[in-house]
Amino acid sequence: MVAALAAFPQALPFLKGSVRAAGTGLPQPDFSDLPSLRVLAEKAGIFFGAAVQLRFLQEEMDFARAVQKECSMIVPEGSLKWSVLQPQENRWNFQPADSLLSFAEGNALKMRGHTLLWHNAFPAWAEEGLREGRGEALLEAHISKVVGHYKGRLTSWDVVNEAINPKDDHPLGLRDTPWLRALGPDYVAKAFRLAAQADPNARLVYNEFILEGEEDKRAAILALVRRLQDANVPIHGVGVQSHLWAPKRQRVDKIRAFCREITRMGLDYYVTELDVGEKDYGDDFEKRDLLVAERAREYLDAVLTECKPKEILTWGLSTRHSWMADPRYFKSNAEGKPIRGLPLDGAMKRTRLWHVLYQALSGLAPAEAKA
Ligand code: XIL
């Protein structure tokens, strides 16, 4: 079913032509008079937001104001990961995530949770615990404590993050991680059940990065989710990280088919970490912005013609701080050059990617009026 008709009313015809004509040094467009993404998301009855880090909200007023203005939701970029929450066994550190939640609640924003189980940001002591055969107890202690701590206050949880990697040759396509080695394939179901016990009303999401060309990965994700459903495991959605890559045109037909299947299975599609990575970091921002915008447009257009995600989040709001500027994650940016693939630039000015989101949200069907 087409849940969100006419996602892009003005199909952005200028984009293709302008990409060819780029390099002209044209002035950057000014979107400052348009309503915020927050306002448009509210009209559509969904949440728009971004991953944030506490210290930037505390130290940079222009950034904090931009978050208040554009977002109706935030997600902690790192504060809910194991390495922050439990750097040592039973030494809990909820302070950064609690402060983010206070910021959110004080500004009438929602917060979502990321992530209860991931093979990264996972402390050495816990990995050792898994090797010692204490995996089940550690999983239970962590999930019940963390989900219980925020019970009723977060909209959704990324319960398990990035558990699929067909390249690891597991028969079910599961990624070779300490969790898999310690608990076997059932660890995913266990994590969801524990989360549901700790907060029966939370929306529970399986979150994954899905490179659009990788058919076997999408198939393995769908098979995992189907197994969970067949076993009556409480799962409500699939989070698609949506880290797009500017040089690569996407298979929109594959994306659409995936969205349709998620919807057919009765699950919600979450856009959890949208951003656009680049290979070349030249000084012609206009040229780069057009390409970034085109990638985001083709992706969002494909998704939104098939479903209406409840939450759309970018991984960072401003290019002033983004993991894409970090050469540890983006080797193509070894010189740490300015990046462009987020809704606001380093001066909090709206980019063309912002405008793509603006058009995407404007095209969503309005929220159903409450009876
Ligand atoms: C990244 C953060 O942005 C970095 O600051 C951090 O050091 C490493 O993790 N997929 C995810 C996110 O699910 O948690 C990752 O976040 C980016 C990729």
Short mmCIF file of C-alpha atoms and ligand atoms in Angstrom, two decimals:
data_model
loop_
_atom_site.label_atom_id
_atom_site.label_comp_id
_atom_site.label_asym_id
_atom_site.label_seq_id
_atom_site.Cartn_x
_atom_site.Cartn_y
_atom_site.Cartn_z
CA MET A 1 0.00 0.00 0.00
CA VAL A 2 1.24 3.49 -0.74
CA ALA A 3 1.12 5.08 2.67
CA ALA A 4 2.73 8.38 1.80
CA LEU A 5 1.48 9.67 -1.48
CA ALA A 6 3.46 12.10 -3.57
CA ALA A 7 6.48 12.17 -1.30
CA PHE A 8 8.08 14.70 -3.59
CA PRO A 9 5.49 17.00 -5.09
CA GLN A 10 7.99 18.95 -7.12
CA ALA A 11 10.19 15.97 -8.15
CA LEU A 12 13.24 18.28 -8.01
CA PRO A 13 13.86 18.47 -11.74
CA PHE A 14 16.63 21.01 -11.20
CA LEU A 15 18.89 18.50 -9.54
CA LYS A 16 20.06 16.43 -12.47
CA GLY A 17 20.70 19.38 -14.75
CA SER A 18 22.41 21.32 -12.04
CA VAL A 19 24.77 18.49 -11.23
CA ARG A 20 26.00 18.69 -14.80
CA ALA A 21 26.19 22.45 -14.66
CA ALA A 22 28.00 22.45 -11.33
CA GLY A 23 31.33 24.04 -10.75
CA THR A 24 29.92 27.39 -11.77
CA GLY A 25 30.53 28.98 -8.39
CA LEU A 26 26.83 29.83 -8.13
CA PRO A 27 25.75 31.29 -4.79
CA GLN A 28 24.37 28.79 -2.34
CA PRO A 29 20.60 28.79 -2.05
CA ASP A 30 18.96 30.40 0.95
CA PHE A 31 16.31 28.28 2.67
CA SER A 32 16.20 30.33 5.85
CA ASP A 33 12.62 31.58 5.46
CA LEU A 34 11.05 28.12 5.23
CA PRO A 35 9.35 26.42 8.21
CA SER A 36 11.52 24.02 10.16
CA LEU A 37 11.73 20.25 9.68
CA ARG A 38 10.27 19.92 13.15
CA VAL A 39 7.11 21.81 12.12
CA LEU A 40 6.70 19.70 8.98
CA ALA A 41 7.28 16.42 10.82
CA GLU A 42 4.67 17.41 13.39
CA LYS A 43 2.14 18.10 10.63
CA ALA A 44 2.79 14.66 9.21
CA GLY A 45 2.51 13.05 12.64
CA ILE A 46 6.05 11.68 12.62
CA PHE A 47 9.31 12.61 14.33
CA PHE A 48 12.31 14.20 12.69
CA GLY A 49 15.56 14.35 14.57
CA ALA A 50 19.28 13.79 14.74
CA ALA A 51 22.01 12.05 16.68
CA VAL A 52 23.59 14.47 19.14
CA GLN A 53 26.42 14.56 21.64
CA LEU A 54 25.87 16.17 25.01
CA ARG A 55 29.00 18.31 25.09
CA PHE A 56 28.11 20.09 21.86
CA LEU A 57 24.63 20.88 23.15
CA GLN A 58 26.16 22.24 26.35
CA GLU A 59 28.98 24.20 24.80
CA GLU A 60 27.58 25.54 21.54
CA MET A 61 24.49 27.70 21.86
CA ASP A 62 23.96 28.06 18.11
CA PHE A 63 23.97 24.29 17.79
CA ALA A 64 21.58 23.77 20.72
CA ARG A 65 19.22 26.36 19.23
CA ALA A 66 19.37 24.63 15.84
CA VAL A 67 18.46 21.29 17.45
CA GLN A 68 15.52 22.90 19.26
CA LYS A 69 14.36 24.48 16.04
CA GLU A 70 14.72 21.65 13.52
CA CYS A 71 14.23 18.51 15.61
CA SER A 72 11.31 16.92 17.37
CA MET A 73 13.51 14.01 18.45
CA ILE A 74 17.11 13.29 19.37
CA VAL A 75 19.12 10.11 19.75
CA PRO A 76 22.33 9.96 21.78
CA GLU A 77 25.22 9.37 19.39
CA GLY A 78 27.20 7.40 21.95
CA SER A 79 25.85 7.79 25.49
CA LEU A 80 23.65 4.71 25.45
CA LYS A 81 26.32 2.34 24.18
CA TRP A 82 27.85 -0.23 26.52
CA SER A 83 31.26 1.43 26.71
CA VAL A 84 29.70 4.59 28.15
CA LEU A 85 26.93 3.08 30.26
CA GLN A 86 29.00 0.33 31.85
CA PRO A 87 32.69 1.06 31.29
CA GLN A 88 33.45 -1.40 34.08
CA GLU A 89 31.25 -4.13 35.39
CA ASN A 90 28.52 -2.71 37.64
CA ARG A 91 29.98 0.83 37.40
CA TRP A 92 27.01 2.46 35.77
CA ASN A 93 27.21 5.84 34.10
CA PHE A 94 23.78 7.11 33.14
CA GLN A 95 24.68 10.77 33.54
CA PRO A 96 25.35 11.74 29.89
CA ALA A 97 22.21 10.02 28.57
CA ASP A 98 20.14 11.34 31.50
CA SER A 99 21.29 14.88 30.68
CA LEU A 100 20.35 14.41 27.05
CA LEU A 101 16.93 13.18 28.11
CA SER A 102 16.49 16.25 30.37
CA PHE A 103 17.42 18.48 27.43
CA ALA A 104 14.91 16.63 25.27
CA GLU A 105 12.09 16.70 27.77
CA GLY A 106 12.80 20.34 28.65
CA ASN A 107 12.41 21.29 25.00
CA ALA A 108 9.42 19.09 24.21
CA LEU A 109 11.53 16.72 22.13
CA LYS A 110 11.35 12.95 22.16
CA MET A 111 14.38 10.72 22.56
CA ARG A 112 15.02 7.28 21.12
CA GLY A 113 17.49 4.70 22.37
CA HIS A 114 20.60 3.47 20.53
CA THR A 115 21.69 0.70 21.14
CA LEU A 116 21.39 -2.22 23.58
CA LEU A 117 23.55 -4.75 21.81
CA TRP A 118 26.35 -4.04 19.36
CA HIS A 119 29.76 -5.56 18.75
CA ASN A 120 31.38 -2.10 18.77
CA ALA A 121 31.69 0.30 21.71
CA PHE A 122 31.75 -2.89 23.73
CA PRO A 123 34.14 -2.88 26.71
CA ALA A 124 36.93 -5.43 27.06
CA TRP A 125 35.70 -6.56 30.50
CA ALA A 126 32.33 -7.55 28.99
CA GLU A 127 33.94 -9.40 26.12
CA GLU A 128 35.97 -11.28 28.69
CA GLY A 129 32.75 -12.05 30.58
CA LEU A 130 31.26 -13.54 27.43
CA ARG A 131 34.31 -15.74 27.01
CA GLU A 132 33.91 -16.91 30.60
CA GLY A 133 30.37 -18.11 29.86
CA ARG A 134 28.56 -15.28 31.65
CA GLY A 135 26.94 -13.92 28.49
CA GLU A 136 23.34 -14.60 29.38
CA ALA A 137 23.64 -13.03 32.83
CA LEU A 138 25.43 -9.97 31.43
CA LEU A 139 22.85 -9.49 28.70
CA GLU A 140 20.02 -9.76 31.16
CA ALA A 141 21.59 -7.40 33.68
CA HIS A 142 22.41 -4.78 31.05
CA ILE A 143 19.12 -4.75 29.18
CA SER A 144 16.86 -4.88 32.20
CA LYS A 145 18.82 -2.15 33.97
CA VAL A 146 19.09 0.20 30.97
CA VAL A 147 15.61 -0.26 29.51
CA GLY A 148 14.14 -0.19 33.01
CA HIS A 149 15.97 3.06 33.79
CA TYR A 150 14.26 4.80 30.84
CA LYS A 151 10.98 2.93 31.00
CA GLY A 152 8.15 4.88 29.37
CA ARG A 153 10.40 7.79 28.38
CA LEU A 154 11.99 6.72 25.08
CA THR A 155 9.89 6.23 21.95
CA SER A 156 11.87 3.32 20.53
CA TRP A 157 14.98 1.24 21.11
CA ASP A 158 17.52 -0.11 18.66
CA VAL A 159 17.67 -3.39 20.50
CA VAL A 160 20.23 -5.13 18.32
CA ASN A 161 22.56 -3.29 15.96
CA GLU A 162 24.31 -4.74 12.90
CA ALA A 163 23.94 -8.45 13.60
CA ILE A 164 23.96 -9.50 9.94
CA ASN A 165 27.01 -9.90 7.74
CA PRO A 166 26.70 -12.62 5.08
CA LYS A 167 30.42 -12.31 4.34
CA ASP A 168 31.13 -14.05 7.66
CA ASP A 169 29.66 -17.26 6.19
CA HIS A 170 27.37 -18.15 9.07
CA PRO A 171 24.48 -20.30 7.76
CA LEU A 172 21.96 -17.68 8.91
CA GLY A 173 24.01 -14.76 7.60
CA LEU A 174 24.81 -13.64 11.14
CA ARG A 175 27.86 -11.53 11.85
CA ASP A 176 30.70 -13.21 13.67
CA THR A 177 30.63 -11.33 17.00
CA PRO A 178 31.45 -12.11 20.63
CA TRP A 179 27.68 -12.35 21.25
CA LEU A 180 27.18 -14.96 18.55
CA ARG A 181 30.17 -16.95 19.73
CA ALA A 182 29.00 -16.86 23.34
CA LEU A 183 25.25 -17.36 23.04
CA GLY A 184 24.61 -18.74 19.56
CA PRO A 185 22.04 -17.35 17.10
CA ASP A 186 19.35 -17.07 19.75
CA TYR A 187 20.98 -14.02 21.35
CA VAL A 188 18.96 -11.69 19.11
CA ALA A 189 15.64 -13.09 20.31
CA LYS A 190 16.84 -13.01 23.90
CA ALA A 191 17.72 -9.34 23.66
CA PHE A 192 14.29 -8.41 22.28
CA ARG A 193 12.48 -10.45 24.94
CA LEU A 194 14.48 -8.84 27.72
CA ALA A 195 13.78 -5.36 26.35
CA ALA A 196 10.05 -6.07 26.14
CA GLN A 197 10.01 -7.34 29.72
CA ALA A 198 11.73 -4.19 30.97
CA ASP A 199 9.48 -1.79 29.05
CA PRO A 200 6.39 -3.45 27.56
CA ASN A 201 5.38 -0.26 25.72
CA ALA A 202 8.68 0.52 23.98
CA ARG A 203 8.88 0.11 20.22
CA LEU A 204 11.62 -2.43 19.59
CA VAL A 205 13.73 -2.12 16.48
CA TYR A 206 16.36 -4.19 14.70
CA ASN A 207 18.87 -1.67 13.28
CA GLU A 208 21.22 -2.35 10.39
CA PHE A 209 23.28 -0.67 7.70
CA ILE A 210 22.10 -1.89 4.37
CA LEU A 211 24.26 -1.20 1.38
CA GLU A 212 21.71 -0.94 -1.34
CA GLY A 213 23.49 -3.32 -3.69
CA GLU A 214 23.76 -6.19 -1.23
CA GLU A 215 20.83 -8.45 -1.96
CA ASP A 216 22.05 -11.28 0.28
CA LYS A 217 22.26 -8.93 3.23
CA ARG A 218 18.71 -7.69 2.77
CA ALA A 219 17.51 -11.28 2.41
CA ALA A 220 19.29 -12.30 5.62
CA ILE A 221 17.74 -9.39 7.50
CA LEU A 222 14.26 -10.28 6.32
CA ALA A 223 14.85 -13.92 7.24
CA LEU A 224 16.03 -12.92 10.72
CA VAL A 225 13.00 -10.74 11.29
CA ARG A 226 10.69 -13.47 10.00
CA ARG A 227 12.23 -16.00 12.41
CA LEU A 228 11.68 -13.56 15.27
CA GLN A 229 8.07 -13.04 14.29
CA ASP A 230 7.48 -16.78 13.90
CA ALA A 231 8.80 -17.29 17.42
CA ASN A 232 6.51 -14.54 18.76
CA VAL A 233 9.44 -12.35 19.68
CA PRO A 234 8.29 -8.76 20.21
CA ILE A 235 9.76 -6.74 17.32
CA HIS A 236 8.08 -3.66 15.90
CA GLY A 237 10.38 -2.25 13.31
CA VAL A 238 13.48 -2.35 11.17
CA GLY A 239 15.84 0.59 11.45
CA VAL A 240 17.70 1.29 8.25
CA GLN A 241 20.75 3.34 9.09
CA SER A 242 20.76 5.03 5.68
CA HIS A 243 24.40 6.07 5.50
CA LEU A 244 24.39 6.96 1.84
CA TRP A 245 27.46 7.29 -0.36
CA ALA A 246 27.57 10.18 -2.80
CA PRO A 247 29.48 8.48 -5.64
CA LYS A 248 27.05 5.58 -5.80
CA ARG A 249 23.66 5.71 -7.47
CA GLN A 250 21.25 3.48 -5.59
CA ARG A 251 19.05 0.62 -6.72
CA VAL A 252 15.81 2.33 -5.85
CA ASP A 253 13.81 -0.68 -7.04
CA LYS A 254 15.58 -2.81 -4.41
CA ILE A 255 14.99 -0.25 -1.70
CA ARG A 256 11.33 -0.06 -2.59
CA ALA A 257 10.97 -3.85 -2.56
CA PHE A 258 12.61 -4.00 0.87
CA CYS A 259 10.26 -1.30 2.25
CA ARG A 260 7.26 -3.10 0.82
CA GLU A 261 8.30 -6.35 2.47
CA ILE A 262 8.85 -4.67 5.84
CA THR A 263 5.39 -3.12 5.59
CA ARG A 264 3.82 -6.39 4.47
CA MET A 265 5.26 -8.05 7.56
CA GLY A 266 3.46 -5.49 9.69
CA LEU A 267 6.68 -3.76 10.74
CA ASP A 268 7.57 -0.09 10.76
CA TYR A 269 10.49 1.26 8.76
CA TYR A 270 12.73 3.64 10.70
CA VAL A 271 15.27 5.91 9.01
CA THR A 272 17.74 5.95 11.87
CA GLU A 273 21.07 7.41 10.74
CA LEU A 274 20.76 9.27 7.45
CA ASP A 275 23.82 11.07 6.14
CA VAL A 276 25.71 11.21 2.86
CA GLY A 277 29.40 10.33 2.75
CA GLU A 278 31.65 11.63 0.03
CA LYS A 279 34.78 10.58 -1.76
CA ASP A 280 36.02 13.92 -3.05
CA TYR A 281 36.14 16.92 -0.75
CA GLY A 282 36.77 19.81 -3.14
CA ASP A 283 36.05 23.46 -2.38
CA ASP A 284 33.05 23.66 -4.68
CA PHE A 285 30.37 23.15 -2.06
CA GLU A 286 27.58 23.86 -4.52
CA LYS A 287 28.64 20.99 -6.77
CA ARG A 288 29.03 18.64 -3.82
CA ASP A 289 25.73 19.71 -2.29
CA LEU A 290 23.86 18.93 -5.47
CA LEU A 291 25.24 15.42 -5.56
CA VAL A 292 24.58 14.85 -1.85
CA ALA A 293 21.03 16.12 -2.30
CA GLU A 294 20.44 13.89 -5.30
CA ARG A 295 21.47 10.78 -3.37
CA ALA A 296 19.22 11.65 -0.44
CA ARG A 297 16.34 12.50 -2.74
CA GLU A 298 16.43 9.23 -4.66
CA TYR A 299 16.63 7.27 -1.42
CA LEU A 300 13.89 9.11 0.46
CA ASP A 301 11.66 9.16 -2.58
CA ALA A 302 11.93 5.35 -2.83
CA VAL A 303 11.22 4.86 0.87
CA LEU A 304 8.40 7.35 1.17
CA THR A 305 6.46 6.11 -1.81
CA GLU A 306 6.25 2.72 -0.03
CA CYS A 307 5.88 3.59 3.63
CA LYS A 308 5.63 6.39 6.14
CA PRO A 309 8.42 5.97 8.69
CA LYS A 310 7.49 6.98 12.22
CA GLU A 311 10.90 8.44 12.84
CA ILE A 312 13.44 9.96 10.46
CA LEU A 313 16.81 10.80 11.94
CA THR A 314 20.05 12.07 10.50
CA TRP A 315 23.37 11.00 12.05
CA GLY A 316 24.30 14.46 13.26
CA LEU A 317 22.51 17.69 12.42
CA SER A 318 25.38 20.00 11.51
CA THR A 319 28.53 19.25 9.56
CA ARG A 320 30.42 20.93 12.40
CA HIS A 321 30.41 17.56 14.11
CA SER A 322 30.07 14.31 12.28
CA TRP A 323 31.73 10.95 12.26
CA MET A 324 32.09 11.51 8.49
CA ALA A 325 34.82 14.07 9.20
CA ASP A 326 36.79 11.46 11.12
CA PRO A 327 39.35 9.67 8.92
CA ARG A 328 39.17 6.66 11.24
CA TYR A 329 35.72 5.97 9.80
CA PHE A 330 35.96 7.76 6.45
CA LYS A 331 39.37 6.99 5.01
CA SER A 332 38.54 9.02 1.90
CA ASN A 333 38.73 12.13 4.11
CA ALA A 334 42.26 11.52 5.34
CA GLU A 335 42.88 15.28 5.45
CA GLY A 336 39.85 15.95 7.65
CA LYS A 337 38.33 18.37 5.14
CA PRO A 338 34.93 20.01 5.63
CA ILE A 339 32.09 17.65 4.90
CA ARG A 340 28.66 18.47 3.45
CA GLY A 341 26.35 15.49 3.91
CA LEU A 342 24.09 16.74 6.73
CA PRO A 343 21.08 19.09 6.91
CA LEU A 344 22.99 22.07 8.35
CA ASP A 345 26.48 23.28 7.52
CA GLY A 346 29.08 24.30 10.08
CA ALA A 347 27.50 27.75 10.44
CA MET A 348 24.06 26.16 11.04
CA LYS A 349 22.92 27.22 7.60
CA ARG A 350 20.46 24.94 5.84
CA THR A 351 22.03 22.88 3.06
CA ARG A 352 20.46 21.38 -0.04
CA LEU A 353 20.16 18.12 1.88
CA TRP A 354 18.03 20.03 4.40
CA HIS A 355 15.82 21.09 1.49
CA VAL A 356 15.45 17.50 0.30
CA LEU A 357 14.24 16.57 3.78
CA TYR A 358 11.96 19.59 3.74
CA GLN A 359 10.37 18.48 0.51
CA ALA A 360 10.15 14.87 1.67
CA LEU A 361 8.37 15.86 4.87
CA SER A 362 6.10 18.34 3.06
CA GLY A 363 4.94 15.56 0.78
CA LEU A 364 3.88 13.21 3.56
CA ALA A 365 0.20 12.71 4.17
CA PRO A 366 -0.93 14.82 7.12
CA ALA A 367 -1.36 13.18 10.51
CA GLU A 368 -4.78 11.68 10.97
CA ALA A 369 -6.94 13.94 13.09
CA LYS A 370 -7.61 12.54 16.53
CA ALA A 371 -11.24 11.60 17.08
C1 XIL B 1 29.46 6.09 15.46
C2 XIL B 1 29.60 7.46 16.09
O1 XIL B 1 29.06 8.44 15.25
C3 XIL B 1 31.04 7.74 16.37
O2 XIL B 1 31.19 9.00 17.01
C4 XIL B 1 31.52 6.62 17.25
O3 XIL B 1 32.74 6.81 17.74
C5 XIL B 1 31.42 5.31 16.51
O4 XIL B 1 30.06 5.10 16.23
N1 XIL B 1 26.40 2.93 12.88
C6 XIL B 1 25.90 3.08 14.15
C7 XIL B 1 26.37 4.19 15.01
O5 XIL B 1 24.97 2.36 14.52
O6 XIL B 1 26.32 3.88 16.37
C8 XIL B 1 27.76 4.62 14.62
O7 XIL B 1 28.11 5.77 15.37
C9 XIL B 1 27.83 4.89 13.14
C10 XIL B 1 27.51 3.66 12.35
#
